[in-house]
Coordinates of C-alpha atoms in Angstrom, one line a residue:
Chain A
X247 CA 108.0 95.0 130.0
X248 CA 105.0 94.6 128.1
X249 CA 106.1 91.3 126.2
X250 CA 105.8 89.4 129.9
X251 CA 102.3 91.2 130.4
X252 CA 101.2 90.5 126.4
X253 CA 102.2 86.5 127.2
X254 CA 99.8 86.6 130.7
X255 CA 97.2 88.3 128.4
X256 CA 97.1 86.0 126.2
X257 CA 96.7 83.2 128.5
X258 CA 93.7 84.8 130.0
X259 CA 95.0 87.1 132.3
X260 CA 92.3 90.3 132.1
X261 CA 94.6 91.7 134.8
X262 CA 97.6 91.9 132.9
X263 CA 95.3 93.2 130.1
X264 CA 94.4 96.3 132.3
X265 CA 98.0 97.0 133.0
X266 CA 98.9 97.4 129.4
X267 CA 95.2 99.3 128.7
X268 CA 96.8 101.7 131.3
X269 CA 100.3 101.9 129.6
X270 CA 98.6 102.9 126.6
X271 CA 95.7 104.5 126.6
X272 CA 96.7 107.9 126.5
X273 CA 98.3 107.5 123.4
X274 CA 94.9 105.6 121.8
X275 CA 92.7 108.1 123.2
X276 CA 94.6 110.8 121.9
X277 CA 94.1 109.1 118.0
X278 CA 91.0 108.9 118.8
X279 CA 90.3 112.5 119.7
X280 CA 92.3 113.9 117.0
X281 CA 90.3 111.5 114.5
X282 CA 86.8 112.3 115.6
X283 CA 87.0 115.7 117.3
X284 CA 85.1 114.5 120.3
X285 CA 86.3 113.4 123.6
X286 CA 83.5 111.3 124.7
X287 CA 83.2 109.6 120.8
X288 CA 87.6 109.1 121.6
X289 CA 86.7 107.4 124.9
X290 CA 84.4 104.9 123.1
X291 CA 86.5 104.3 120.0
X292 CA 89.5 103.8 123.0
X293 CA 87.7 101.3 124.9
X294 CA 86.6 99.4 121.3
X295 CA 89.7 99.8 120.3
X296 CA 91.6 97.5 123.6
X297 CA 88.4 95.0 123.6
X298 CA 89.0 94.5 119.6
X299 CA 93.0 94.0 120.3
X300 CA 92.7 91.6 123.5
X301 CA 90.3 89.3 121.3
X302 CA 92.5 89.5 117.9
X303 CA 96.4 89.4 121.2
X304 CA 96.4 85.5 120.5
X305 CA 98.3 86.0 117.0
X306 CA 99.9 88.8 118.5
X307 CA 103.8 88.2 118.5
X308 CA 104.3 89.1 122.3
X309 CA 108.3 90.7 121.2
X310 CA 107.0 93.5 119.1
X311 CA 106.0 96.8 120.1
X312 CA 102.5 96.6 121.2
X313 CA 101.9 100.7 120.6
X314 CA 102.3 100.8 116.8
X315 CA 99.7 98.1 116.6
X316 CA 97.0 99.5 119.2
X317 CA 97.4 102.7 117.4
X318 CA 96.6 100.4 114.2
X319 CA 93.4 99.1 115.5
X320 CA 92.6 102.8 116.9
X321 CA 92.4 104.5 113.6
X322 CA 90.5 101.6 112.1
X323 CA 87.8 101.9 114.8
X324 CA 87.7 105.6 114.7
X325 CA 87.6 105.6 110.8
X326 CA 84.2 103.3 111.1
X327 CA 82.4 105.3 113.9
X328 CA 83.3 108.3 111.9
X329 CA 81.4 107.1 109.0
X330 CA 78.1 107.3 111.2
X331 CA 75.9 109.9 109.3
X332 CA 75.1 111.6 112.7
X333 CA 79.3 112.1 113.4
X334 CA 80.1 113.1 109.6
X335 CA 77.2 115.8 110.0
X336 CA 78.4 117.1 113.2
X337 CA 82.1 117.3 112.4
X338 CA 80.6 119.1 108.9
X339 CA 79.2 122.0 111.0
X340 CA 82.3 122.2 113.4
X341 CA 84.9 122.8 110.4
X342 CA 82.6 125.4 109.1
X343 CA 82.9 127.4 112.1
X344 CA 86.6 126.7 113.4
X345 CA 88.3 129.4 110.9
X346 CA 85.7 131.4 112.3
X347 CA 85.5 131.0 115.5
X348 CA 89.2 132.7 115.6
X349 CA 88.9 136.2 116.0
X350 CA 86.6 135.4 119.2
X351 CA 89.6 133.6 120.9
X352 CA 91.0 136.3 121.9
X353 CA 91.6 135.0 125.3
X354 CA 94.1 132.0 124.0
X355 CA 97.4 132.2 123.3
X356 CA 98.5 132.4 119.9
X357 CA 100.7 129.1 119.9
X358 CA 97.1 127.3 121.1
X359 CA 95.1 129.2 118.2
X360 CA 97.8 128.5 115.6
X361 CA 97.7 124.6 116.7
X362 CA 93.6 124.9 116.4
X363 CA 93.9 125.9 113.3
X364 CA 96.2 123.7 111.8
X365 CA 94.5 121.2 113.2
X366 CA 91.5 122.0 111.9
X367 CA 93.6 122.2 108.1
X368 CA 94.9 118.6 108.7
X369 CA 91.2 117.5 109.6
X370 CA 90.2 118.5 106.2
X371 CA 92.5 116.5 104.5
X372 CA 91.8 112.9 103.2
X373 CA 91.5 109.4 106.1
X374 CA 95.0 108.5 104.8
X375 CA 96.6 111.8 105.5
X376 CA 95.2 112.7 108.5
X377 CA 96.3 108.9 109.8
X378 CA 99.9 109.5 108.9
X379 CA 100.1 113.1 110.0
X380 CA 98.7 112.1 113.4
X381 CA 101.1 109.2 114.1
X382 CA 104.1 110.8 112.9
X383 CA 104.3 114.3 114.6
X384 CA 101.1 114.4 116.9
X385 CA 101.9 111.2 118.9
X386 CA 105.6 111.1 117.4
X387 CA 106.1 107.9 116.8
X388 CA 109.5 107.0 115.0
X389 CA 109.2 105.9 111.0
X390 CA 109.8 102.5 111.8
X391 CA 106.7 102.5 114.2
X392 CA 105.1 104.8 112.2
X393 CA 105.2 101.9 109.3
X394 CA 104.3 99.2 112.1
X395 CA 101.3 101.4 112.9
X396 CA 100.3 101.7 109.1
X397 CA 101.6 98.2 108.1
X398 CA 103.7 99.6 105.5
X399 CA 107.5 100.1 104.3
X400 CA 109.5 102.8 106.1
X401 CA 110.0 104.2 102.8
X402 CA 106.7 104.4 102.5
X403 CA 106.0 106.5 105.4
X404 CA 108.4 108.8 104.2
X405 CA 106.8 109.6 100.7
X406 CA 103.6 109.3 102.3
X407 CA 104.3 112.1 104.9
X408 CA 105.5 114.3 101.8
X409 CA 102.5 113.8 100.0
X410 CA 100.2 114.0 102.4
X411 CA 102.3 117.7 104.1
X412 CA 102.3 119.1 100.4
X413 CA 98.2 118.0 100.1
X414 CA 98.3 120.0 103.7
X415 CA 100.5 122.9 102.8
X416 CA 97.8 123.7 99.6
X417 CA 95.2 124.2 101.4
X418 CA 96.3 126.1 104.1
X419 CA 98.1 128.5 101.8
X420 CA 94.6 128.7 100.2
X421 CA 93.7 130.2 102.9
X422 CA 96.2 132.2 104.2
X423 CA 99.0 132.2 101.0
X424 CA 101.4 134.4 103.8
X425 CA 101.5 130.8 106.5
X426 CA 105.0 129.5 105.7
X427 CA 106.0 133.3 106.1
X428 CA 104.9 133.6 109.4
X429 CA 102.4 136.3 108.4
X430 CA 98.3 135.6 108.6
Chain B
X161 CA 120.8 127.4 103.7
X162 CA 117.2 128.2 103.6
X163 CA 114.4 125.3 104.7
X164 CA 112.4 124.0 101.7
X165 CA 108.5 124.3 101.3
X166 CA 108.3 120.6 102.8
X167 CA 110.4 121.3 105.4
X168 CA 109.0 124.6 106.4
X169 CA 105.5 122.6 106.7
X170 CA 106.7 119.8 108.9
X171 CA 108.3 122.5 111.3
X172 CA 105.1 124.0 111.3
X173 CA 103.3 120.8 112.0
X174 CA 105.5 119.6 114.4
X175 CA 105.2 122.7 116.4
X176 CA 101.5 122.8 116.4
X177 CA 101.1 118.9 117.5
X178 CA 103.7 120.6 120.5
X179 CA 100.6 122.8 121.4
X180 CA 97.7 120.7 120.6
X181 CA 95.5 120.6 123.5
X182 CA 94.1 117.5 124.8
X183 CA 90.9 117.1 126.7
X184 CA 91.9 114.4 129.9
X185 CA 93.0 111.0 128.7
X186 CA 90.0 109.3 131.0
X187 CA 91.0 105.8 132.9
X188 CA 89.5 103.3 130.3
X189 CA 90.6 100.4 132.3
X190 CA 87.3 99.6 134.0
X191 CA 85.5 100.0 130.7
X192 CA 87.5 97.2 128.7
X193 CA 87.6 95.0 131.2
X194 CA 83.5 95.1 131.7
X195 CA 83.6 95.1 127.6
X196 CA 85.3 92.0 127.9
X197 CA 83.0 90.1 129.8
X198 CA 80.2 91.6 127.9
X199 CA 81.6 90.5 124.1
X200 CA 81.0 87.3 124.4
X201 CA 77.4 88.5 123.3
X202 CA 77.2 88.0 119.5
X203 CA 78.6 91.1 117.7
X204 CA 76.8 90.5 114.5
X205 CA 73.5 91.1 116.8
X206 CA 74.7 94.4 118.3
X207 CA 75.9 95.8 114.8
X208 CA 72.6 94.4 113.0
X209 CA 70.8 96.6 115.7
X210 CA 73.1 99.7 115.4
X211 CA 72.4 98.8 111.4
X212 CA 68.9 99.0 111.7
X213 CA 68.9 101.9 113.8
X214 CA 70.6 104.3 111.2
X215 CA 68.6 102.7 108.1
X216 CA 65.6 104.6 110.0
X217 CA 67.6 107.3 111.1
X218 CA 69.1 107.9 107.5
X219 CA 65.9 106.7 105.3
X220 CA 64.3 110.2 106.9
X221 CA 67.6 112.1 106.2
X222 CA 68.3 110.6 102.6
X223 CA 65.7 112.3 100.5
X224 CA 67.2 115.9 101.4
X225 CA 70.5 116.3 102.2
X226 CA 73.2 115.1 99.5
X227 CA 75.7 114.3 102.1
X228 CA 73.7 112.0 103.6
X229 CA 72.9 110.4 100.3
X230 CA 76.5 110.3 99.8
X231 CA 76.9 108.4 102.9
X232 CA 73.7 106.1 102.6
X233 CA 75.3 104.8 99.6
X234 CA 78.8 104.7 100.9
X235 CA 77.7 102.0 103.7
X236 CA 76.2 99.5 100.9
X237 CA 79.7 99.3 100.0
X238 CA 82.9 97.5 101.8
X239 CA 85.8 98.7 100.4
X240 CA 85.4 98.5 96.3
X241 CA 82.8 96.0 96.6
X242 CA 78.9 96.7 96.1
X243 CA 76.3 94.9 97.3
X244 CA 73.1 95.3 95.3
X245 CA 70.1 94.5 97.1
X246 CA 68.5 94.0 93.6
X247 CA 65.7 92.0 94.0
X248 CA 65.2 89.4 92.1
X249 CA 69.2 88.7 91.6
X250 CA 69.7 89.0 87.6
X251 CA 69.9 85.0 86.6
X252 CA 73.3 83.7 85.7
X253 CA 74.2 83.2 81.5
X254 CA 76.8 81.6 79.4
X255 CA 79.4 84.1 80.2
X256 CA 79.9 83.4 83.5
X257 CA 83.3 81.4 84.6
X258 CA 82.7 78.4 85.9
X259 CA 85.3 77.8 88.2
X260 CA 87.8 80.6 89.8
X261 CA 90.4 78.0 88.3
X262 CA 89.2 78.8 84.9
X263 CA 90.4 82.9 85.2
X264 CA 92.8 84.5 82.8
X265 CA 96.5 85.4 84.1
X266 CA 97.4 82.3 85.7
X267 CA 101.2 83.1 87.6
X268 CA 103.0 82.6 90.2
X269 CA 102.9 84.8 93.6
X270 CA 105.9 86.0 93.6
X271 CA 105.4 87.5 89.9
X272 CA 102.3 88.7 91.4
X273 CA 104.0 90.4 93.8
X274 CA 106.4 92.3 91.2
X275 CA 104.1 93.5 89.1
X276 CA 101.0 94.7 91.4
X277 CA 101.4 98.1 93.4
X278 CA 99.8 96.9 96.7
X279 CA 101.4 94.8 99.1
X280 CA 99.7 90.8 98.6
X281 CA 99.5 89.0 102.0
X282 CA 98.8 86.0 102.7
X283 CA 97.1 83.9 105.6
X284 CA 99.5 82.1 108.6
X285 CA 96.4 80.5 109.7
X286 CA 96.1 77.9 110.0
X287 CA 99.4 76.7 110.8
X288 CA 99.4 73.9 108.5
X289 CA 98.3 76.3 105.8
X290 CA 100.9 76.6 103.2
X291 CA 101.2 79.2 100.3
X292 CA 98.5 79.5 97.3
X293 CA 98.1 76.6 95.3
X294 CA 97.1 78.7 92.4
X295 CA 97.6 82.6 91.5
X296 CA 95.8 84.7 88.7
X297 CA 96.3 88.1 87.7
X298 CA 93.2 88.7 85.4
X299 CA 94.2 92.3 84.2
X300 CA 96.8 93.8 86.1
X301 CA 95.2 95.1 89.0
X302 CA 93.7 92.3 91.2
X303 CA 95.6 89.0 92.9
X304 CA 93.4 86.1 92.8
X305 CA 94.9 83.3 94.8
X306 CA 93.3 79.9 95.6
X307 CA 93.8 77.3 97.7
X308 CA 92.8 73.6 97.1
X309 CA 92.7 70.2 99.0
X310 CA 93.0 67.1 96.9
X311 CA 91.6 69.2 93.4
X312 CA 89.0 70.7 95.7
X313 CA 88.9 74.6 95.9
X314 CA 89.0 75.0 99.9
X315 CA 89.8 78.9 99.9
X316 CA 90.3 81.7 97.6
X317 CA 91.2 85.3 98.8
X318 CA 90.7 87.7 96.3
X319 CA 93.2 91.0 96.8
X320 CA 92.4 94.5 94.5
X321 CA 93.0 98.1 95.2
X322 CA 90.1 100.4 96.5
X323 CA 89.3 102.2 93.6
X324 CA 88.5 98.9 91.6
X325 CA 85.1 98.3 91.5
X326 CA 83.2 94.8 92.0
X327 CA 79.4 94.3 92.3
X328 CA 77.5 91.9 93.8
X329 CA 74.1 91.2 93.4
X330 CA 72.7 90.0 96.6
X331 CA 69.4 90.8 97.6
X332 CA 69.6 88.9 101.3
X333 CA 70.6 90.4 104.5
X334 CA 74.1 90.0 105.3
X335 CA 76.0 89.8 108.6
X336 CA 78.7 92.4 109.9
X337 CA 81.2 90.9 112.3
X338 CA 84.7 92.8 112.7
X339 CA 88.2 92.0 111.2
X340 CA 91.1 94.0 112.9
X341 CA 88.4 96.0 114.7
X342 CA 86.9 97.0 111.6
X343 CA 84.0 96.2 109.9
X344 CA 83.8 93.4 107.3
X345 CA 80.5 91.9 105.5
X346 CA 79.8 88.1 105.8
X347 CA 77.8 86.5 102.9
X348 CA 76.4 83.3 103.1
X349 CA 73.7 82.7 100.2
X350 CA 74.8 81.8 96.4
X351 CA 75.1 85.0 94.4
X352 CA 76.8 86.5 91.5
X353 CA 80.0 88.4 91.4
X354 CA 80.1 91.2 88.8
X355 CA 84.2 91.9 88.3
X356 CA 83.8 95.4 86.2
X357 CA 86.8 97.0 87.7
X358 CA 89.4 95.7 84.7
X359 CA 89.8 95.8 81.5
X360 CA 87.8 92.4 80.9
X361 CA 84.3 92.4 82.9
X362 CA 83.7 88.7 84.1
X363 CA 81.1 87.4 86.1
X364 CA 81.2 84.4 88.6
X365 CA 79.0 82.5 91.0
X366 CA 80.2 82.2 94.5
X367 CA 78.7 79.4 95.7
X368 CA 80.5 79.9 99.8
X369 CA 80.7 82.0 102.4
X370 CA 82.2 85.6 101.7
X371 CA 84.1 87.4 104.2
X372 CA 84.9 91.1 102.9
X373 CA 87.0 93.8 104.4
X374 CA 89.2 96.3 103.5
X375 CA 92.1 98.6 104.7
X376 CA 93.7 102.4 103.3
X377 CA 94.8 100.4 100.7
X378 CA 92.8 97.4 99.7
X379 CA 89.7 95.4 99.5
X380 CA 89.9 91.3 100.3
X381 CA 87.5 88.8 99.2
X382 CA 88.0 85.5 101.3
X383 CA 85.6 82.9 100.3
X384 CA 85.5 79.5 102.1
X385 CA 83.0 77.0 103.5
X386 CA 84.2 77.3 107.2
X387 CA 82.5 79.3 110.2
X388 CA 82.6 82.9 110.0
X389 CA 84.8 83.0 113.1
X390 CA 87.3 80.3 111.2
X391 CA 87.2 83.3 108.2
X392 CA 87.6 85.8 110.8
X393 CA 90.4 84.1 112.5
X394 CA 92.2 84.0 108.6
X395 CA 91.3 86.9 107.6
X396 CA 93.0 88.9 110.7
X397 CA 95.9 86.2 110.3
X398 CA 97.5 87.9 107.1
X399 CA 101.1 88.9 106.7

């Protein structure tokens, strides 16, 4: 259980440390890659992301669920490096070519193109939104964990999540005003 | 009965996150472990390095590209505070407030808490810590809260929503250091707070440290005389 490995942690115990980095990394790399776009900036924001939570795991309450909190301190982290003019630049000239870069994927399935796509959509929306979105249906956490993640009310996440798939819904249908339909 | 707009998009969302494709989750243990042992090194050196790299990087950028501009000015702020390396720093007059006690919309916290939108938390450390010994709500949209020791001010964490602006004029280097794995500002000279973000504009000098950070929600304002790593250490303490 990862209460017994968060207690050892926080007496010192970098071994027990590792063990939960390895429980929950894919997870924390995977907000990090769908945050920044890039898996090598993910594997940094990851790795900054543990080191920042073993040093702040003292006030950690060892019985809650250590995922939801992790994931916290993950979309922090990648929300800062993003703000790196080098990153914002870069991730500016990748969403000008992903809706175009479409028609040359002929090769990939159309589930995978649809997903690149929306992806792409969600990416354009606001920090908040994209935070939300990710936790809730990429990585699936629950509501409740979804609020432990965000620090916020359950009933929060729910309006939230509303807000933040009609902001998402507008500016896909911008583009393509047939989506919901099914039709391009 | 047919799915609503909102539901139609989370189906559609929830089956593209099914097909998202993920490069390899690589084995980070190695590299936290290292990071670890490496940490101990200060942190305010490596991000006052990383600082000073993208002030050159960006000061070559800035004149001609507007996102960049955007973004130049974007990191002189933390949250809804600005720090304005005017230099001289504007000299104080009569209307400043003396004191933080002295601010309009003295209440209680939990009226505080009924009538402002964002969630106010409070420090649990240290343990012996107790709740604010004094709470303002100067216009309706920021918590002021103070804490005192025998009529001494020892601490006073200022909470207001992101979008509310405050200025500060302060024309010295400050320190970054990290709160929650984010990035905060540490200011440690006497210097003038601007409050323009309600309906009255008040100034104040802050004569201790200031530790500011922010989240999606908020920007804090923790000013004390302890360590930064004591401010740290309340600052990532809030509930």
């Amino acid at each position: 259980m990862d209460s017994e490995l968060i207690r050892l942690a926080q007496q010192g115990d970098t071994g027990a440390y590792g063990q939960l980095v390895q429980r929950h990394q894919e997870p924390v790399f995977r907000l990090a890659y769908l945050i920044c776009g890039d898996p090598d900036d993910a594997e940094d924001i990851a790795q900054e992301s543990f080191i920042a939570a073993y040093h702040a795991l003292s006030r950690f309450d060892s019985e809650r669920p250590l995922r939801p909190w992790l994931l916290r301190i993950t979309a922090n982290t990648a929300r800062n490096k993003r703000r790196s003019v080098g990153r914002y630049l870069n991730v500016l000239r990748r969403w000008a070519n992903e809706w175009a870069s479409e028609a040359d994927a002929e090769a990939q399935a159309s589930e995978t193109l649809e997903a690149d796509a929306l992806l792409a959509a969600v990416r354009r929306l606001s920090e908040a939104d994209q935070t939300i979105i990710y936790l809730r249906y990429y990585l699936e956490l629950s509501v409740a964990e979804t609020a432990q993640a965000l620090d916020i009310e359950a009933g929060t996440v729910k309006s939230r999540l509303s807000r933040a798939l009609g902001r998402l819904r507008e500016s896909v249908m911008r583009e393509r005003p047939l989506w919901l339909e099914g039709g391009e | 009965m047919a799915p609503t707009p909102e539901e139609s998009v989370e189906a559609k969302v929830m089956e593209a996150a099914r097909h998202t494709a993920y490069p390899p989750t690589p084995d980070l243990t190695g590299g936290v472990i290292r990071g670890l042992e490496r940490r101990r090194l200060t942190v305010p050196v490596a991000l006052a390095r990383a600082a000073a790299i993208l002030a050159l990087v960006m000061a070559a950028l800035f004149v001609t590209v507007p996102e960049v501009r955007a973004a130049v000015l974007s990191l002189l702020r933390v949250g809804g505070v600005t720090l304005l390396r005017e230099t001289p720093a504007p000299a104080p007059t009569l209307d400043l407030v003396p004191t933080v006690l002295m601010l309009d919309g003295r209440t209680t916290l939990n009226e505080a808490r009924s009538i402002l939108p964002f969630r106010i938390r409070t420090p649990a450390y240290p343990p012996e810590l107790n709740g604010p010994d004094h709470v303002f709500v100067p216009d309706n949209s920021a918590v002021v809260m103070v804490w005192t020791e025998n009529e001494a001010i020892t601490l006073v964490l200022t909470i207001h929503p992101l979008e509310r602006e405050m200025f500060k004029y302060y024309p010295w280097d400050q320190t970054g250091t990290l709160v929650n794995g984010d990035y905060a500002a540490w200011l440690t000279e006497p210097h003038t707070l601007f409050d323009a973000g309600g309906q009255v504009v008040t100034r104040r000098i802050i004569h201790d440290h200031v530790l500011i950070w922010y989240d999606d929600e908020v920007t804090y304002r923790l000013e004390t005389d302890l360590p930064m790593a004591e401010a740290v250490n309340i600052a990532e303490s809030l509930e």
